[in-house]
Coordinates of C-alpha atoms in Angstrom, one line a residue:
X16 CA 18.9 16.3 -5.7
X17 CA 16.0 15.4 -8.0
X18 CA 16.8 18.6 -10.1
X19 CA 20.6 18.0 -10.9
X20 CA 19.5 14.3 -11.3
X21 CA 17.3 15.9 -14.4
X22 CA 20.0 18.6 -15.2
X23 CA 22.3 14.9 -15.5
X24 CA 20.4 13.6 -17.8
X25 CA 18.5 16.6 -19.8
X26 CA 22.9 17.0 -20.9
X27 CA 23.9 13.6 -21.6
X28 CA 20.5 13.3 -23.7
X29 CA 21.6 16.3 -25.7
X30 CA 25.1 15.3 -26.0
X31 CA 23.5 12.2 -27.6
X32 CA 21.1 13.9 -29.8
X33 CA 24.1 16.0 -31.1
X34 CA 26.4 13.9 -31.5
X35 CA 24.0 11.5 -34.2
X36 CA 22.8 15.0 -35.7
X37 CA 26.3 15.5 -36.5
X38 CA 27.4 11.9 -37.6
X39 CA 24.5 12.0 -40.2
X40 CA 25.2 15.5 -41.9
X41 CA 27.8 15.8 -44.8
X42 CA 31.3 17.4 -44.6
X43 CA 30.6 20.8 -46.1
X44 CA 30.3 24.5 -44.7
X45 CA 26.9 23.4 -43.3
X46 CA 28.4 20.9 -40.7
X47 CA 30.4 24.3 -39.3
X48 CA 26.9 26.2 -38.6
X49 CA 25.3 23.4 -37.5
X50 CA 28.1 22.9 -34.7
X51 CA 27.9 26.5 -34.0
X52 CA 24.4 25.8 -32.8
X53 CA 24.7 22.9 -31.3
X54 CA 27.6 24.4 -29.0
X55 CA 25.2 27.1 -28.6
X56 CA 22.3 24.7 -27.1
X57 CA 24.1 22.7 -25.0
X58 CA 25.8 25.7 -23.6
X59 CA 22.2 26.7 -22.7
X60 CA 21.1 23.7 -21.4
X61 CA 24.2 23.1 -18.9
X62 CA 23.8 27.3 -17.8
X63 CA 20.2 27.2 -17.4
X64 CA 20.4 25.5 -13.7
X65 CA 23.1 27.9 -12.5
X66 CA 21.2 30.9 -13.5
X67 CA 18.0 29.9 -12.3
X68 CA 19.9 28.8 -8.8
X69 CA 21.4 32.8 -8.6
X70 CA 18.2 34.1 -9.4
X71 CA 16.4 32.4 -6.3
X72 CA 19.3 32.7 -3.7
X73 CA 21.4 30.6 -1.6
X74 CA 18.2 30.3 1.1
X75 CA 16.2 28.1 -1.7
X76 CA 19.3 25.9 -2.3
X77 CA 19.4 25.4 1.8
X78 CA 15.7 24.9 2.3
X79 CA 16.5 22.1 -0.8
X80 CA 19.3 20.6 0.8
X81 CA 16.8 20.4 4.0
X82 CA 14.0 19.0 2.7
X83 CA 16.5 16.0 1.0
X84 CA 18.4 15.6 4.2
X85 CA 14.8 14.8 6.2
X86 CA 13.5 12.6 3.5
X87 CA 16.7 10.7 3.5
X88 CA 16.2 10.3 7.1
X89 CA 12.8 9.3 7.0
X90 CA 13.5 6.8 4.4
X91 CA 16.3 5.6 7.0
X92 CA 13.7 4.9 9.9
X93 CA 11.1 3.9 7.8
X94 CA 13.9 1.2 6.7
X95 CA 15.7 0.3 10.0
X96 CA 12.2 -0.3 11.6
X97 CA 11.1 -2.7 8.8
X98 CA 14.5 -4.4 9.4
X99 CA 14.1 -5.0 13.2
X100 CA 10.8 -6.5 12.1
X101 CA 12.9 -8.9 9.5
X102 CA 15.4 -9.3 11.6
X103 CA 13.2 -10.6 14.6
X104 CA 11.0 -12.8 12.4
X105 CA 14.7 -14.8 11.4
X106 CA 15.7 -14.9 15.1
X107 CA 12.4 -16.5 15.7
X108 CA 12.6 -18.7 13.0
X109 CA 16.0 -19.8 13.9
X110 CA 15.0 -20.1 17.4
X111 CA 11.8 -22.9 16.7
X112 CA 13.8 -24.5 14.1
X113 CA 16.9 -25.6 16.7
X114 CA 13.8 -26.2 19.6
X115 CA 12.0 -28.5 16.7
X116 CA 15.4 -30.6 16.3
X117 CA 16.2 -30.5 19.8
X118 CA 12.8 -32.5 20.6
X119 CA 12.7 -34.8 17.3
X120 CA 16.3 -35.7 16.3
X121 CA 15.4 -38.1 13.6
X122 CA 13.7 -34.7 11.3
X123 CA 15.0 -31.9 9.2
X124 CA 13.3 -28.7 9.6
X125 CA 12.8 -25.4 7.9
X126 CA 10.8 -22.5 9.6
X127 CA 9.6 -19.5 8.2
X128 CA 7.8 -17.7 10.9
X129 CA 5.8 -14.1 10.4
X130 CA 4.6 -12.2 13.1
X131 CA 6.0 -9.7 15.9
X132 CA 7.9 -9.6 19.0
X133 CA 6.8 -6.8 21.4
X134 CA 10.1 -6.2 23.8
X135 CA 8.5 -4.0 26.3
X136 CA 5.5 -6.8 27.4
X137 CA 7.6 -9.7 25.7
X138 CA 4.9 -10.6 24.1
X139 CA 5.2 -12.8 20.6
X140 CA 2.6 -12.1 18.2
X141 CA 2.0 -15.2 15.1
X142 CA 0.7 -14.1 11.8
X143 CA 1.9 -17.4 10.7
X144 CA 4.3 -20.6 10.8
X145 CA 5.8 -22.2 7.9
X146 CA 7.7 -25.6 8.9
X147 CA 9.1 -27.7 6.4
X148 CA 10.1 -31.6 7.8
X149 CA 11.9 -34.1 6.4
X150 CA 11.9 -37.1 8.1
X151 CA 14.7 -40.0 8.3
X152 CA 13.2 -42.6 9.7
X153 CA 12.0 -45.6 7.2
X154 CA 8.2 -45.6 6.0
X155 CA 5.7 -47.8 5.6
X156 CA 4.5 -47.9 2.4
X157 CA 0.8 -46.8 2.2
X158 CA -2.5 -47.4 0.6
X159 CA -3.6 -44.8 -2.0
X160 CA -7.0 -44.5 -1.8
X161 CA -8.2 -42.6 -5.0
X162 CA -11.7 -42.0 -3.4
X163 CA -10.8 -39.9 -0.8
X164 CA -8.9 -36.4 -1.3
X165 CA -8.2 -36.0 2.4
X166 CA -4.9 -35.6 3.2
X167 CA -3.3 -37.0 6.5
X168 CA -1.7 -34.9 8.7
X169 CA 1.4 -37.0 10.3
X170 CA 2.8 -34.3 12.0
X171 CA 0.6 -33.7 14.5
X172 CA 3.0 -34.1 17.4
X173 CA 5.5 -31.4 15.9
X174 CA 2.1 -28.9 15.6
X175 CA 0.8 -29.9 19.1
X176 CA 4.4 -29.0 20.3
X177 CA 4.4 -25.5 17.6
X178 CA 1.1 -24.8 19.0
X179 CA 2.9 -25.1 22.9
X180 CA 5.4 -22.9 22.7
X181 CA 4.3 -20.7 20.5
X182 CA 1.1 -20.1 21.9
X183 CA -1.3 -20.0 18.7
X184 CA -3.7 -22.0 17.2
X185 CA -3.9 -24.6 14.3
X186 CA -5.1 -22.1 11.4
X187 CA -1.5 -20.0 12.0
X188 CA 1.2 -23.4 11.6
X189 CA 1.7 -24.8 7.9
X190 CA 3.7 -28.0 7.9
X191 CA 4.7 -29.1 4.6
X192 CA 7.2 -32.2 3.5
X193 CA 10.6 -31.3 2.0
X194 CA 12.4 -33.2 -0.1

């Protein structure tokens, strides 16, 4: 498929290169010749494939048509498997996020979670936790202390519960503020 991809565009460039060749020379007996050979070449160039594919035979056109038929397949698993993965990762996302406002009803939250979901041991594998929270209820307002850089983790009761049912440690769960 590659080849009459090539064979495509190896014709319309031609067809291109002609048809400026011939808007650029002057009407006079030499715009006649030069048409003659320009039908000439692209009669060449769109021939060229057809002769080359009698030449070799119908088996090299099947063994082709093969090899593009497995690599489309291929391509196809490769791409449903990275799917699943995808797929699972926005179940489980979906999943926490309705668990996380189940349990605190006066926040908003956004997961993002990477990892893995092994059906056979049911086993859930974290690469990482992303949970956004917006919070409704009234704050107090605080001191800004310029001295110190540290920033104060509020949430700790939302990653104590993350770490829970997910099973996974501190370093995996990200909790930032939304807007």
């Amino acid at each position: 498929m590659a080849a009459l991809k090539e064979w495509v565009i190896c014709i319309s460039a031609i067809i291109i290169f002609i048809t400026a060749v011939e808007m650029i020379l002057p009407n006079n007996s030499l715009k006649k010749y030069a048409q003659f050979v320009f039908s000439i070449i692209l009669t060449v160039a769109i021939v060229k494939p057809i002769v080359g594919f009698i030449s070799k035979g119908p088996d090299d056109f099947t063994e082709q048509i093969k090899k593009y038929i497995s690599a489309d397949n291929t391509y196809k698993t490769v791409q449903k498997e990275v799917n699943k993965d995808d797929y699972t990762n926005k179940e489980i996302s979906i999943s926490v996020q309705r668990l996380l406002n189940q349990r605190f009803t006066n926040k908003d939250f956004k997961v993002d979670f990477t990892g893995s979901f092994n059906r056979e041991k049911y086993t859930l594998t974290t690469k990482e936790v992303k949970v956004g929270i917006k919070d409704h209820a009234i704050k107090k307002i605080e001191k800004i202390d310029l001295q110190n850089d540290k920033k104060v983790d509020n949430y700790n009761d939302v990653r104590n519960y993350l770490k829970e049912i997910l099973k996974t440690d501190d370093s995996r769960i990200k909790i930032y503020e939304m807007e």
